[in-house]
Amino acid sequence: MSTFTSLRSDGMRWDKAGSSESRTSSTRSGKTQYRLIEDVEDLDRYRPGGYHPLQIGDELDCGRYRLVHKLGYGGYSTIWLARDLRRARYVAVKVITADTSGCSPEVRFLYSLGNSPSRPGREIIPPLIDDFCITGPNGKHRCIVTSPAQMSLFDAKEASTFGLFRPKVAQSIIAQLIRGVAFLHQENIVHGDLHLGNILIQFPGVIDHFSTSELYERFGEPESEAVVRLDGKPLLDGVPARVFIPGWFGVPSDEIVLGDEKIILSDFGESFNPDKEPRFSSKTLPLLQPPEARFLDQPLSFPSDIWTLTCTVWEIFGQRPLFEAFFPSADRVTMEQVEALGILPPEWWRKWSRRLEWFNEEGELDLKPETSRGHDGVRRTLDKRFDYCIQEPRAEAGLETVTEEERRAFEGMLRSMLAFRPEERATAQQVLHSEWMKGWGLPALEQSRRTFDSHES
């Protein structure tokens, strides 16, 4: 029996607050001043302009929010589970580094989306509960308060033996996500960083009834390690004496049942309005970046979100990512895209100088000795990837495989979203009204809501 091992070339893991930054100190390059501690933020970023030093028990915003656990971190923030003492509930407090607190668009977009007309898909956008600033030894930090989440979809898959969601659960999550992206695009917002780490599973409402001690009894107490300089010198004022390891509040992906898979779309730090803010480069993970980010010298827009949405939908539906590479250079990513989807548009194909290392001029696979390592020589088309990423892992895990009818509709939807030219790619509204959404995605979402309502009543 094989088990799921994530193939991630970038060494990244994601936290329950939706950060897409590295969670493992050992993956960082360059020298550090501190003894290595795994699964914490970059300790060298505790300096002027960087992280704000915090400890469990600290109170923020005039004593309203008391930190009780750590949810996660990113390159530009630490995220904490806090008790809102004014409202007797738990919240997530994202404390942004001082050097990005003044330029992050996240608060602006969350506020705008929270005040937009209620439409399908808005329900996955986290409501902005509060925002405020704190000043410390490393500068002034913006704090964003939203509802907390149990885990990211990435973390749920990582915790599972097979890295799969149950079929109906996967269908419902995909439907929620497509509706949410369609809502964002109607509001003229490109998310800019769609991936499994930025899609979170909501906490059940019952958590608000737990006292802090009951929370620790159920999920474990916060764990911390002392911060120690390698040169033996004392820590500077802006460096915490102890650093906390993010807690685990989630469940493996295959244990999520229908009715418990309500999602939140998080991390709007890379979001933009394409009519007002021209964006020429993609900031999401290399393997998810759309081809126009490399081959077109024009601003990105909504189609770039559709490409990354497709890659994310694929990974929710099955076990493995659509595109994989241990070292995802731009050329290796393009190679994966061409192998799966076919030859690039002619002007892009000519522009790609290294195309003949993997293909002939007609776009047929033609591996050279130096590029064939680890490849069996058989072209991994979208159809073949569907079999080994989705069908075979589901069968091995004892889950229902995809019927031929659903497969035809699902692949048809994805192919319309993976057109190389952005102007030929399906829009979010077209995806929302696709055959797969009507026949499988939306019915699963409706069944989930009925299940949830029956449990609540």
C-alpha positions as a LaTeX table, in Angstrom:
\begin{tabular}{lrrr}
\hline
Residue & $x$ (\AA) & $y$ (\AA) & $z$ (\AA) \\
\hline
Met1 & 0.00 & 0.00 & 0.00 \\
Ser2 & 1.42 & 3.38 & $-0.98$ \\
Thr3 & 0.85 & 6.45 & 1.11 \\
Phe4 & 0.66 & 10.09 & 0.21 \\
Thr5 & 3.88 & 12.08 & 0.19 \\
Ser6 & 3.60 & 15.67 & $-0.92$ \\
Leu7 & 5.90 & 16.59 & $-3.78$ \\
Arg8 & 6.72 & 20.23 & $-3.12$ \\
Ser9 & 9.81 & 21.61 & $-4.73$ \\
Asp10 & 9.67 & 24.89 & $-2.84$ \\
Gly11 & 9.98 & 23.45 & 0.66 \\
Met12 & 6.86 & 25.31 & 1.73 \\
Arg13 & 4.21 & 24.42 & 4.21 \\
Trp14 & 1.15 & 26.43 & 5.04 \\
Asp15 & $-0.47$ & 27.48 & 8.26 \\
Lys16 & $-4.08$ & 27.55 & 9.42 \\
Ala17 & $-4.30$ & 31.26 & 8.90 \\
Gly18 & $-3.57$ & 30.95 & 5.25 \\
Ser19 & $-0.04$ & 32.12 & 4.84 \\
Ser20 & 1.80 & 30.94 & 1.77 \\
Glu21 & 5.24 & 31.46 & 3.21 \\
Ser22 & 7.77 & 28.91 & 4.40 \\
Arg23 & 7.06 & 27.37 & 7.77 \\
Thr24 & 10.35 & 25.56 & 8.20 \\
Ser25 & 13.45 & 27.40 & 9.28 \\
Ser26 & 15.72 & 24.79 & 7.77 \\
Thr27 & 14.60 & 25.69 & 4.24 \\
Arg28 & 15.91 & 29.23 & 4.51 \\
Ser29 & 19.12 & 30.22 & 2.85 \\
Gly30 & 21.87 & 32.40 & 4.27 \\
Lys31 & 23.36 & 32.66 & 7.71 \\
Thr32 & 21.27 & 33.00 & 10.85 \\
Gln33 & 22.09 & 34.50 & 14.21 \\
Tyr34 & 20.00 & 31.96 & 16.09 \\
Arg35 & 19.91 & 28.28 & 16.96 \\
Leu36 & 17.63 & 26.45 & 14.54 \\
Ile37 & 14.02 & 25.91 & 15.64 \\
Glu38 & 11.78 & 23.96 & 13.25 \\
Asp39 & 8.27 & 25.07 & 12.25 \\
Val40 & 8.55 & 28.70 & 13.31 \\
Glu41 & 8.95 & 31.99 & 11.50 \\
Asp42 & 12.36 & 33.31 & 10.39 \\
Leu43 & 13.90 & 34.45 & 13.68 \\
Asp44 & 16.22 & 36.85 & 11.86 \\
Arg45 & 13.11 & 38.83 & 10.92 \\
Tyr46 & 12.76 & 39.93 & 14.55 \\
Arg47 & 14.47 & 43.21 & 13.84 \\
Pro48 & 13.39 & 46.80 & 13.07 \\
Gly49 & 10.80 & 46.61 & 10.29 \\
Gly50 & 10.13 & 42.92 & 10.97 \\
Tyr51 & 7.93 & 40.84 & 13.27 \\
His52 & 6.46 & 42.11 & 16.53 \\
Pro53 & 7.58 & 39.95 & 19.51 \\
Leu54 & 4.54 & 38.36 & 21.17 \\
Gln55 & 3.89 & 35.77 & 23.88 \\
Ile56 & 0.90 & 33.69 & 24.92 \\
Gly57 & $-1.10$ & 35.73 & 27.43 \\
Asp58 & $-0.31$ & 39.10 & 25.83 \\
Glu59 & $-3.31$ & 41.39 & 25.49 \\
Leu60 & $-3.82$ & 43.63 & 22.46 \\
Asp61 & $-6.02$ & 46.60 & 21.63 \\
Cys62 & $-6.42$ & 47.96 & 25.16 \\
Gly63 & $-6.90$ & 44.48 & 26.62 \\
Arg64 & $-9.67$ & 43.32 & 24.28 \\
Tyr65 & $-7.79$ & 40.40 & 22.69 \\
Arg66 & $-5.82$ & 37.91 & 24.82 \\
Leu67 & $-3.48$ & 35.59 & 22.92 \\
Val68 & $-4.13$ & 31.93 & 23.81 \\
His69 & $-2.42$ & 29.95 & 21.02 \\
Lys70 & $-0.48$ & 30.35 & 17.80 \\
Leu71 & $-2.19$ & 29.54 & 14.52 \\
Gly72 & 0.69 & 30.08 & 12.13 \\
Tyr73 & 2.94 & 32.52 & 10.37 \\
Gly74 & 4.11 & 33.80 & 7.01 \\
Gly75 & 6.98 & 35.84 & 5.70 \\
Tyr76 & 5.09 & 39.01 & 6.59 \\
Ser77 & 3.02 & 38.13 & 9.64 \\
Thr78 & 2.42 & 35.94 & 12.66 \\
Ile79 & $-1.13$ & 34.73 & 13.30 \\
Trp80 & $-2.58$ & 34.06 & 16.74 \\
Leu81 & $-5.69$ & 32.53 & 18.23 \\
Ala82 & $-7.04$ & 35.07 & 20.70 \\
Arg83 & $-9.97$ & 35.37 & 23.05 \\
Asp84 & $-12.13$ & 38.40 & 22.37 \\
Leu85 & $-12.86$ & 39.32 & 25.96 \\
Arg86 & $-15.51$ & 41.84 & 24.94 \\
Arg87 & $-17.58$ & 39.37 & 22.89 \\
Ala88 & $-16.63$ & 36.05 & 24.57 \\
Arg89 & $-15.48$ & 34.41 & 21.35 \\
Tyr90 & $-12.28$ & 33.25 & 19.68 \\
Val91 & $-10.73$ & 35.22 & 16.82 \\
Ala92 & $-7.64$ & 35.12 & 14.62 \\
Val93 & $-5.29$ & 38.08 & 14.98 \\
Lys94 & $-2.83$ & 38.57 & 12.12 \\
Val95 & 0.06 & 40.82 & 13.17 \\
Ile96 & 1.84 & 42.16 & 10.09 \\
Thr97 & 5.53 & 43.04 & 9.95 \\
Ala98 & 6.28 & 46.73 & 10.36 \\
Asp99 & 7.83 & 47.11 & 6.91 \\
Thr100 & 4.66 & 45.91 & 5.14 \\
Ser101 & 2.00 & 47.23 & 7.52 \\
Gly102 & 1.64 & 50.45 & 5.56 \\
Cys103 & 1.35 & 48.88 & 2.10 \\
Ser104 & $-0.68$ & 45.68 & 2.60 \\
Pro105 & $-4.01$ & 45.93 & 0.74 \\
Glu106 & $-5.65$ & 43.25 & 2.86 \\
Val107 & $-7.66$ & 45.48 & 5.20 \\
Arg108 & $-8.86$ & 47.63 & 2.32 \\
Phe109 & $-10.11$ & 44.64 & 0.33 \\
Leu110 & $-11.72$ & 42.89 & 3.31 \\
Tyr111 & $-13.52$ & 46.09 & 4.26 \\
Ser112 & $-14.69$ & 46.64 & 0.68 \\
Leu113 & $-15.88$ & 43.05 & 0.26 \\
Gly114 & $-17.66$ & 43.13 & 3.62 \\
Asn115 & $-19.67$ & 46.13 & 2.46 \\
Ser116 & $-20.50$ & 44.79 & $-0.99$ \\
Pro117 & $-23.97$ & 43.47 & $-1.89$ \\
Ser118 & $-24.66$ & 39.95 & $-0.70$ \\
Arg119 & $-24.24$ & 37.54 & $-3.60$ \\
Pro120 & $-23.48$ & 33.83 & $-3.93$ \\
Gly121 & $-19.86$ & 33.22 & $-3.00$ \\
Arg122 & $-19.53$ & 36.05 & $-0.53$ \\
Glu123 & $-19.94$ & 33.55 & 2.30 \\
Ile124 & $-16.35$ & 32.29 & 1.91 \\
Ile125 & $-14.86$ & 35.77 & 2.32 \\
Pro126 & $-13.80$ & 36.26 & 5.97 \\
Pro127 & $-15.59$ & 39.16 & 7.66 \\
Leu128 & $-13.25$ & 41.85 & 8.95 \\
Ile129 & $-13.99$ & 41.92 & 12.68 \\
Asp130 & $-11.49$ & 44.60 & 13.62 \\
Asp131 & $-8.20$ & 46.21 & 12.68 \\
Phe132 & $-5.84$ & 48.30 & 14.76 \\
Cys133 & $-2.15$ & 49.14 & 15.09 \\
Ile134 & 0.35 & 48.37 & 17.83 \\
Thr135 & 3.79 & 49.87 & 18.31 \\
Gly136 & 6.75 & 47.89 & 19.57 \\
Pro137 & 10.53 & 47.70 & 19.45 \\
Asn138 & 10.51 & 46.78 & 15.75 \\
Gly139 & 8.07 & 49.45 & 14.60 \\
Lys140 & 4.36 & 49.97 & 14.00 \\
His141 & 2.35 & 46.88 & 13.12 \\
Arg142 & $-1.11$ & 46.58 & 11.64 \\
Cys143 & $-3.30$ & 43.88 & 13.19 \\
Ile144 & $-6.18$ & 42.26 & 11.31 \\
Val145 & $-8.89$ & 40.41 & 13.25 \\
Thr146 & $-11.02$ & 37.78 & 11.51 \\
Ser147 & $-12.75$ & 34.51 & 12.35 \\
Pro148 & $-10.32$ & 31.68 & 13.18 \\
Ala149 & $-9.98$ & 28.54 & 11.10 \\
Gln150 & $-9.15$ & 24.95 & 11.99 \\
Met151 & $-6.63$ & 24.29 & 9.24 \\
Ser152 & $-5.81$ & 24.87 & 5.60 \\
Leu153 & $-6.73$ & 22.34 & 2.93 \\
Phe154 & $-3.01$ & 21.74 & 2.46 \\
Asp155 & $-2.56$ & 20.87 & 6.14 \\
Ala156 & $-5.60$ & 18.58 & 6.04 \\
Lys157 & $-4.13$ & 16.64 & 3.10 \\
Glu158 & $-0.71$ & 16.52 & 4.76 \\
Ala159 & $-2.28$ & 14.94 & 7.86 \\
Ser160 & $-4.00$ & 12.23 & 5.81 \\
Thr161 & $-2.55$ & 8.86 & 4.81 \\
Phe162 & $-3.74$ & 9.15 & 1.20 \\
Gly163 & $-3.98$ & 12.94 & 0.84 \\
Leu164 & $-7.58$ & 12.79 & $-0.38$ \\
Phe165 & $-10.92$ & 14.35 & 0.50 \\
Arg166 & $-14.07$ & 12.24 & 0.35 \\
Pro167 & $-15.65$ & 12.65 & $-3.11$ \\
Lys168 & $-18.75$ & 14.60 & $-2.01$ \\
Val169 & $-16.66$ & 16.76 & 0.31 \\
Ala170 & $-14.27$ & 17.56 & $-2.56$ \\
Gln171 & $-17.18$ & 18.46 & $-4.83$ \\
Ser172 & $-18.66$ & 20.79 & $-2.22$ \\
Ile173 & $-15.33$ & 22.52 & $-1.48$ \\
Ile174 & $-14.71$ & 23.08 & $-5.19$ \\
Ala175 & $-18.21$ & 24.51 & $-5.65$ \\
Gln176 & $-17.71$ & 26.90 & $-2.74$ \\
Leu177 & $-14.36$ & 28.01 & $-4.11$ \\
Ile178 & $-15.63$ & 28.62 & $-7.64$ \\
Arg179 & $-18.56$ & 30.63 & $-6.27$ \\
Gly180 & $-16.17$ & 32.65 & $-4.12$ \\
Val181 & $-13.81$ & 33.46 & $-6.99$ \\
Ala182 & $-16.78$ & 34.43 & $-9.17$ \\
Phe183 & $-17.91$ & 36.80 & $-6.39$ \\
Leu184 & $-14.43$ & 38.34 & $-6.15$ \\
His185 & $-14.26$ & 38.89 & $-9.90$ \\
Gln186 & $-17.69$ & 40.53 & $-9.88$ \\
Glu187 & $-16.21$ & 42.95 & $-7.36$ \\
Asn188 & $-13.27$ & 43.62 & $-9.74$ \\
Ile189 & $-10.76$ & 41.90 & $-7.45$ \\
Val190 & $-8.14$ & 39.35 & $-8.52$ \\
His191 & $-7.13$ & 37.26 & $-5.51$ \\
Gly192 & $-3.63$ & 36.75 & $-6.86$ \\
Asp193 & $-2.54$ & 33.83 & $-4.66$ \\
Leu194 & $-5.02$ & 30.96 & $-4.85$ \\
His195 & $-3.67$ & 27.67 & $-3.50$ \\
Leu196 & $-4.52$ & 25.03 & $-0.91$ \\
Gly197 & $-2.72$ & 26.90 & 1.86 \\
Asn198 & $-4.99$ & 29.92 & 1.48 \\
Ile199 & $-8.23$ & 27.94 & 1.66 \\
Leu200 & $-9.22$ & 27.22 & 5.24 \\
Ile201 & $-11.79$ & 25.01 & 6.96 \\
Gln202 & $-13.94$ & 26.94 & 9.41 \\
Phe203 & $-13.95$ & 26.15 & 13.11 \\
Pro204 & $-17.30$ & 24.80 & 14.33 \\
Gly205 & $-19.16$ & 27.47 & 16.30 \\
Val206 & $-19.00$ & 25.35 & 19.47 \\
Ile207 & $-15.38$ & 26.42 & 20.03 \\
Asp208 & $-16.56$ & 29.79 & 21.38 \\
His209 & $-18.08$ & 27.98 & 24.38 \\
Phe210 & $-14.71$ & 26.52 & 25.41 \\
Ser211 & $-12.78$ & 28.19 & 28.18 \\
Thr212 & $-9.05$ & 28.54 & 27.58 \\
Ser213 & $-8.36$ & 25.53 & 29.79 \\
Glu214 & $-10.97$ & 23.46 & 27.91 \\
Leu215 & $-9.39$ & 24.54 & 24.64 \\
Tyr216 & $-5.99$ & 23.32 & 25.88 \\
Glu217 & $-7.49$ & 20.07 & 27.12 \\
Arg218 & $-8.92$ & 19.35 & 23.69 \\
Phe219 & $-6.12$ & 20.62 & 21.42 \\
Gly220 & $-3.07$ & 20.73 & 23.66 \\
Glu221 & $-1.25$ & 23.58 & 25.35 \\
Pro222 & 0.99 & 25.95 & 23.38 \\
Glu223 & 4.54 & 24.69 & 22.86 \\
Ser224 & 7.49 & 27.03 & 22.79 \\
Glu225 & 11.27 & 26.94 & 22.59 \\
Ala226 & 13.86 & 29.37 & 23.88 \\
Val227 & 15.47 & 31.67 & 21.34 \\
Val228 & 19.25 & 31.40 & 21.63 \\
Arg229 & 21.87 & 33.38 & 19.74 \\
Leu230 & 24.66 & 31.30 & 18.21 \\
Asp231 & 27.28 & 33.76 & 19.42 \\
Gly232 & 26.05 & 33.49 & 23.02 \\
Lys233 & 25.20 & 37.19 & 23.27 \\
Pro234 & 21.96 & 38.35 & 24.95 \\
Leu235 & 18.87 & 38.90 & 22.80 \\
Leu236 & 18.05 & 42.38 & 21.59 \\
Asp237 & 14.85 & 44.12 & 22.71 \\
Gly238 & 12.92 & 43.26 & 19.55 \\
Val239 & 13.55 & 39.51 & 19.81 \\
Pro240 & 11.21 & 37.29 & 21.88 \\
Ala241 & 12.73 & 35.17 & 24.65 \\
Arg242 & 10.64 & 32.21 & 23.47 \\
Val243 & 9.04 & 31.46 & 20.13 \\
Phe244 & 5.81 & 29.45 & 19.81 \\
Ile245 & 5.16 & 26.54 & 17.48 \\
Pro246 & 1.77 & 26.64 & 15.70 \\
Gly247 & $-0.81$ & 24.34 & 17.25 \\
Trp248 & $-2.81$ & 21.69 & 15.40 \\
Phe249 & $-6.59$ & 22.11 & 15.55 \\
Gly250 & $-7.58$ & 20.18 & 12.45 \\
Val251 & $-8.35$ & 16.68 & 11.19 \\
Pro252 & $-6.99$ & 14.66 & 8.25 \\
Ser253 & $-8.68$ & 15.40 & 4.92 \\
Asp254 & $-10.33$ & 11.99 & 4.67 \\
Glu255 & $-12.00$ & 12.47 & 8.07 \\
Ile256 & $-13.84$ & 15.66 & 7.07 \\
Val257 & $-17.50$ & 14.75 & 6.62 \\
Leu258 & $-20.10$ & 16.44 & 4.46 \\
Gly259 & $-21.54$ & 19.36 & 6.40 \\
Asp260 & $-18.23$ & 20.19 & 8.12 \\
Glu261 & $-16.35$ & 21.40 & 5.04 \\
Lys262 & $-17.33$ & 25.08 & 5.03 \\
Ile263 & $-14.35$ & 27.04 & 3.74 \\
Ile264 & $-12.83$ & 30.51 & 4.13 \\
Leu265 & $-10.70$ & 32.12 & 1.43 \\
Ser266 & $-7.82$ & 33.91 & 3.12 \\
Asp267 & $-4.73$ & 36.04 & 2.52 \\
Phe268 & $-5.60$ & 39.01 & 0.32 \\
Gly269 & $-2.08$ & 40.41 & 0.56 \\
Glu270 & $-1.48$ & 39.82 & $-3.19$ \\
Ser271 & $-4.96$ & 40.88 & $-4.32$ \\
Phe272 & $-5.44$ & 43.72 & $-6.77$ \\
Asn273 & $-7.97$ & 45.54 & $-8.93$ \\
Pro274 & $-6.66$ & 45.16 & $-12.50$ \\
Asp275 & $-8.40$ & 48.36 & $-13.62$ \\
Lys276 & $-6.53$ & 50.43 & $-11.04$ \\
Glu277 & $-3.32$ & 48.55 & $-10.22$ \\
Pro278 & $-1.43$ & 47.05 & $-13.20$ \\
Arg279 & 0.32 & 43.85 & $-12.10$ \\
Phe280 & 2.91 & 42.35 & $-14.46$ \\
Ser281 & 4.21 & 39.46 & $-12.35$ \\
Ser282 & 2.54 & 36.58 & $-10.58$ \\
Lys283 & 3.35 & 36.25 & $-6.87$ \\
Thr284 & 1.80 & 32.83 & $-6.31$ \\
Leu285 & 3.69 & 29.51 & $-6.16$ \\
Pro286 & 5.84 & 28.85 & $-9.25$ \\
Leu287 & 4.01 & 25.71 & $-10.38$ \\
Leu288 & 0.68 & 27.54 & $-10.24$ \\
Gln289 & 1.74 & 30.64 & $-12.18$ \\
Pro290 & $-0.13$ & 31.18 & $-15.46$ \\
Pro291 & 1.87 & 31.05 & $-18.71$ \\
Glu292 & 1.05 & 34.65 & $-19.66$ \\
Ala293 & 3.06 & 35.82 & $-16.64$ \\
Arg294 & 6.11 & 34.56 & $-18.54$ \\
Phe295 & 5.27 & 35.04 & $-22.20$ \\
Leu296 & 3.12 & 38.19 & $-22.37$ \\
Asp297 & 4.35 & 41.68 & $-21.63$ \\
Gln298 & 0.97 & 42.93 & $-20.44$ \\
Pro299 & $-0.76$ & 43.28 & $-17.07$ \\
Leu300 & $-2.29$ & 40.22 & $-15.45$ \\
Ser301 & $-6.04$ & 40.16 & $-14.94$ \\
Phe302 & $-8.87$ & 37.82 & $-14.00$ \\
Pro303 & $-7.71$ & 34.94 & $-16.29$ \\
Ser304 & $-4.58$ & 34.59 & $-14.14$ \\
Asp305 & $-6.84$ & 33.71 & $-11.19$ \\
Ile306 & $-8.70$ & 31.18 & $-13.37$ \\
Trp307 & $-5.44$ & 29.36 & $-14.14$ \\
Thr308 & $-4.42$ & 29.07 & $-10.48$ \\
Leu309 & $-8.02$ & 28.21 & $-9.55$ \\
Thr310 & $-7.86$ & 25.27 & $-11.96$ \\
Cys311 & $-4.63$ & 23.96 & $-10.44$ \\
Thr312 & $-6.19$ & 24.27 & $-6.97$ \\
Val313 & $-9.44$ & 22.58 & $-7.99$ \\
Trp314 & $-7.45$ & 19.66 & $-9.42$ \\
Glu315 & $-5.56$ & 19.16 & $-6.17$ \\
Ile316 & $-8.78$ & 19.27 & $-4.10$ \\
Phe317 & $-10.37$ & 16.66 & $-6.37$ \\
Gly318 & $-7.43$ & 14.25 & $-6.27$ \\
Gln319 & $-4.21$ & 13.44 & $-4.50$ \\
Arg320 & $-1.38$ & 15.04 & $-6.41$ \\
Pro321 & $-0.92$ & 18.47 & $-8.01$ \\
Leu322 & $-1.59$ & 18.97 & $-11.71$ \\
Phe323 & 1.97 & 20.20 & $-12.34$ \\
Glu324 & 4.91 & 18.81 & $-10.36$ \\
Ala325 & 8.65 & 19.46 & $-10.25$ \\
Phe326 & 11.32 & 19.19 & $-7.57$ \\
Phe327 & 13.00 & 22.37 & $-8.79$ \\
Pro328 & 10.34 & 24.49 & $-10.51$ \\
Ser329 & 12.39 & 26.80 & $-12.67$ \\
Ala330 & 10.45 & 28.79 & $-15.26$ \\
Asp331 & 11.54 & 26.34 & $-17.96$ \\
Arg332 & 10.56 & 23.30 & $-15.93$ \\
Val333 & 7.11 & 24.79 & $-15.23$ \\
Thr334 & 6.60 & 25.50 & $-18.94$ \\
Met335 & 7.71 & 21.95 & $-19.73$ \\
Glu336 & 5.05 & 20.59 & $-17.37$ \\
Gln337 & 2.37 & 22.79 & $-18.93$ \\
Val338 & 3.25 & 21.77 & $-22.48$ \\
Glu339 & 3.52 & 18.07 & $-21.62$ \\
Ala340 & 0.05 & 18.10 & $-20.06$ \\
Leu341 & $-1.78$ & 20.49 & $-22.38$ \\
Gly342 & 0.06 & 20.53 & $-25.72$ \\
Ile343 & 2.14 & 22.99 & $-27.69$ \\
Leu344 & 2.19 & 26.69 & $-26.80$ \\
Pro345 & 0.80 & 29.40 & $-29.12$ \\
Pro346 & 3.29 & 29.89 & $-32.00$ \\
Glu347 & 4.78 & 33.19 & $-30.85$ \\
Trp348 & 5.25 & 31.85 & $-27.30$ \\
Trp349 & 6.71 & 28.59 & $-28.64$ \\
Arg350 & 9.34 & 30.47 & $-30.64$ \\
Lys351 & 10.14 & 32.68 & $-27.66$ \\
Trp352 & 10.84 & 29.65 & $-25.42$ \\
Ser353 & 14.56 & 29.13 & $-26.09$ \\
Arg354 & 14.89 & 25.80 & $-24.25$ \\
Arg355 & 11.91 & 24.02 & $-25.83$ \\
Leu356 & 14.07 & 21.52 & $-27.76$ \\
Glu357 & 15.51 & 20.11 & $-24.53$ \\
Trp358 & 12.17 & 18.31 & $-24.00$ \\
Phe359 & 10.21 & 18.51 & $-27.27$ \\
Asn360 & 10.68 & 18.60 & $-31.02$ \\
Glu361 & 9.47 & 21.58 & $-33.05$ \\
Glu362 & 6.01 & 20.02 & $-33.42$ \\
Gly363 & 5.61 & 19.89 & $-29.64$ \\
Glu364 & 6.01 & 16.12 & $-29.38$ \\
Leu365 & 7.91 & 14.77 & $-26.38$ \\
Asp366 & 11.54 & 14.24 & $-27.35$ \\
Leu367 & 13.61 & 13.91 & $-24.20$ \\
Lys368 & 17.36 & 14.29 & $-24.29$ \\
Pro369 & 19.65 & 12.25 & $-21.97$ \\
Glu370 & 20.26 & 15.26 & $-19.75$ \\
Thr371 & 16.52 & 15.97 & $-19.34$ \\
Ser372 & 15.13 & 12.42 & $-19.17$ \\
Arg373 & 16.19 & 11.61 & $-15.62$ \\
Gly374 & 13.18 & 10.52 & $-13.53$ \\
His375 & 10.91 & 10.43 & $-16.58$ \\
Asp376 & 9.65 & 7.17 & $-18.09$ \\
Gly377 & 9.47 & 8.67 & $-21.58$ \\
Val378 & 5.67 & 8.39 & $-21.80$ \\
Arg379 & 3.95 & 11.74 & $-22.25$ \\
Arg380 & 1.92 & 12.63 & $-19.15$ \\
Thr381 & $-1.12$ & 14.18 & $-20.78$ \\
Leu382 & $-4.03$ & 15.61 & $-18.82$ \\
Asp383 & $-5.89$ & 12.31 & $-19.25$ \\
Lys384 & $-2.98$ & 10.28 & $-17.90$ \\
Arg385 & $-2.53$ & 12.69 & $-15.00$ \\
Phe386 & $-6.22$ & 12.29 & $-14.16$ \\
Asp387 & $-5.67$ & 8.56 & $-13.80$ \\
Tyr388 & $-2.60$ & 8.63 & $-11.56$ \\
Cys389 & $-3.49$ & 11.80 & $-9.61$ \\
Ile390 & $-7.19$ & 11.13 & $-9.05$ \\
Gln391 & $-8.61$ & 7.77 & $-10.11$ \\
Glu392 & $-5.88$ & 5.39 & $-8.96$ \\
Pro393 & $-5.34$ & 7.02 & $-5.53$ \\
Arg394 & $-9.10$ & 7.02 & $-4.90$ \\
Ala395 & $-9.34$ & 3.34 & $-5.78$ \\
Glu396 & $-6.37$ & 2.50 & $-3.55$ \\
Ala397 & $-7.90$ & 4.44 & $-0.65$ \\
Gly398 & $-11.21$ & 2.60 & $-1.04$ \\
Leu399 & $-13.05$ & 5.73 & $-2.15$ \\
Glu400 & $-15.56$ & 6.01 & $-4.98$ \\
Thr401 & $-13.83$ & 6.70 & $-8.30$ \\
Val402 & $-15.06$ & 9.30 & $-10.75$ \\
Thr403 & $-17.72$ & 8.07 & $-13.18$ \\
Glu404 & $-17.12$ & 8.48 & $-16.90$ \\
Glu405 & $-19.96$ & 11.02 & $-17.08$ \\
Glu406 & $-18.52$ & 13.17 & $-14.29$ \\
Arg407 & $-14.99$ & 12.81 & $-15.64$ \\
Arg408 & $-16.06$ & 14.10 & $-19.06$ \\
Ala409 & $-17.77$ & 17.13 & $-17.49$ \\
Phe410 & $-14.91$ & 17.80 & $-15.05$ \\
Glu411 & $-12.19$ & 17.58 & $-17.69$ \\
Gly412 & $-14.26$ & 19.75 & $-20.02$ \\
Met413 & $-14.54$ & 22.42 & $-17.34$ \\
Leu414 & $-10.82$ & 22.29 & $-16.59$ \\
Arg415 & $-9.74$ & 22.43 & $-20.22$ \\
Ser416 & $-11.80$ & 25.58 & $-20.72$ \\
Met417 & $-9.97$ & 27.10 & $-17.74$ \\
Leu418 & $-6.52$ & 26.03 & $-18.97$ \\
Ala419 & $-6.49$ & 27.68 & $-22.38$ \\
Phe420 & $-2.98$ & 29.08 & $-22.83$ \\
Arg421 & $-4.14$ & 32.45 & $-24.14$ \\
Pro422 & $-5.80$ & 34.33 & $-21.27$ \\
Glu423 & $-8.46$ & 35.86 & $-23.54$ \\
Glu424 & $-9.57$ & 32.32 & $-24.53$ \\
Arg425 & $-9.83$ & 31.07 & $-20.95$ \\
Ala426 & $-13.26$ & 30.56 & $-19.36$ \\
Thr427 & $-14.44$ & 33.33 & $-17.03$ \\
Ala428 & $-15.47$ & 32.62 & $-13.45$ \\
Gln429 & $-19.11$ & 33.12 & $-14.44$ \\
Gln430 & $-18.79$ & 30.60 & $-17.26$ \\
Val431 & $-17.20$ & 28.10 & $-14.87$ \\
Leu432 & $-20.00$ & 28.74 & $-12.40$ \\
His433 & $-22.52$ & 27.67 & $-15.06$ \\
Ser434 & $-20.51$ & 24.73 & $-16.39$ \\
Glu435 & $-21.98$ & 21.25 & $-16.74$ \\
Trp436 & $-19.86$ & 19.93 & $-13.86$ \\
Met437 & $-20.97$ & 22.67 & $-11.46$ \\
Lys438 & $-24.63$ & 22.12 & $-12.32$ \\
Gly439 & $-24.46$ & 18.33 & $-12.22$ \\
Trp440 & $-22.03$ & 17.66 & $-9.37$ \\
Gly441 & $-20.56$ & 20.68 & $-7.59$ \\
Leu442 & $-23.69$ & 22.61 & $-6.68$ \\
Pro443 & $-25.75$ & 19.49 & $-5.79$ \\
Ala444 & $-22.99$ & 18.39 & $-3.38$ \\
Leu445 & $-22.95$ & 21.87 & $-1.82$ \\
Glu446 & $-26.73$ & 21.78 & $-1.40$ \\
Gln447 & $-26.54$ & 18.33 & 0.19 \\
Ser448 & $-23.87$ & 19.63 & 2.57 \\
Arg449 & $-26.08$ & 22.52 & 3.63 \\
Arg450 & $-29.00$ & 20.20 & 4.29 \\
Thr451 & $-26.75$ & 17.97 & 6.37 \\
Phe452 & $-25.41$ & 20.94 & 8.33 \\
Asp453 & $-28.91$ & 22.31 & 8.95 \\
Ser454 & $-30.16$ & 18.93 & 10.17 \\
His455 & $-27.30$ & 18.74 & 12.69 \\
Glu456 & $-28.01$ & 22.28 & 13.92 \\
Ser457 & $-31.74$ & 21.71 & 14.44 \\
\hline
\end{tabular}
